């Protein structure tokens, strides 16, 4: 990438977290931002995630606050928490991907005149049909 490239970064936080956890490492988000800033003009860095409703403390809240303070555009979706018959807690969020897709399509329609690199961190099988249209607009999709 050159200094002239205009970059937008779209991160599905849940997928990135699950992948990093399964591989046994942590993500250095400050370094991630610096890396893309060094490769061109980082126009926007989006981070999408779900938050459990009505929870006094969420383990992801400090990360979300840090990301928001340090230059990411954080988009959250409410999630509902359920307790099963064994007392185990789990959460479910429907539609977080909708925000991701909506913003991505919005940038394709309006922003591709000033963007030429789109970086997607998402489960790509969900994006398969959308990517076909993006290739006609963007110079590169990573």
Short mmCIF file of C-alpha atoms in Angstrom, two decimals, residues 14 48-52 58 60 64 75-79 92-93 96:
data_model
loop_
_atom_site.label_atom_id
_atom_site.label_comp_id
_atom_site.label_asym_id
_atom_site.label_seq_id
_atom_site.Cartn_x
_atom_site.Cartn_y
_atom_site.Cartn_z
CA UNK A 14 -16.92 -11.09 18.00
CA UNK A 48 -18.69 -3.84 15.69
CA UNK A 49 -19.67 -5.81 18.78
CA UNK A 50 -22.59 -6.85 20.96
CA UNK A 51 -23.11 -5.86 24.60
CA UNK A 52 -25.33 -7.69 27.09
CA UNK A 58 -19.24 -6.30 31.06
CA UNK A 60 -15.70 -6.15 27.07
CA UNK A 64 -14.89 -0.76 23.91
CA UNK A 75 -20.80 0.31 16.96
CA UNK A 76 -22.56 -1.79 19.58
CA UNK A 77 -25.66 -3.95 19.36
CA UNK A 78 -27.63 -4.99 22.45
CA UNK A 79 -27.45 -8.69 23.28
CA UNK A 92 -27.31 -13.93 21.89
CA UNK A 93 -27.31 -10.97 19.54
CA UNK A 96 -25.06 -7.14 14.65
#
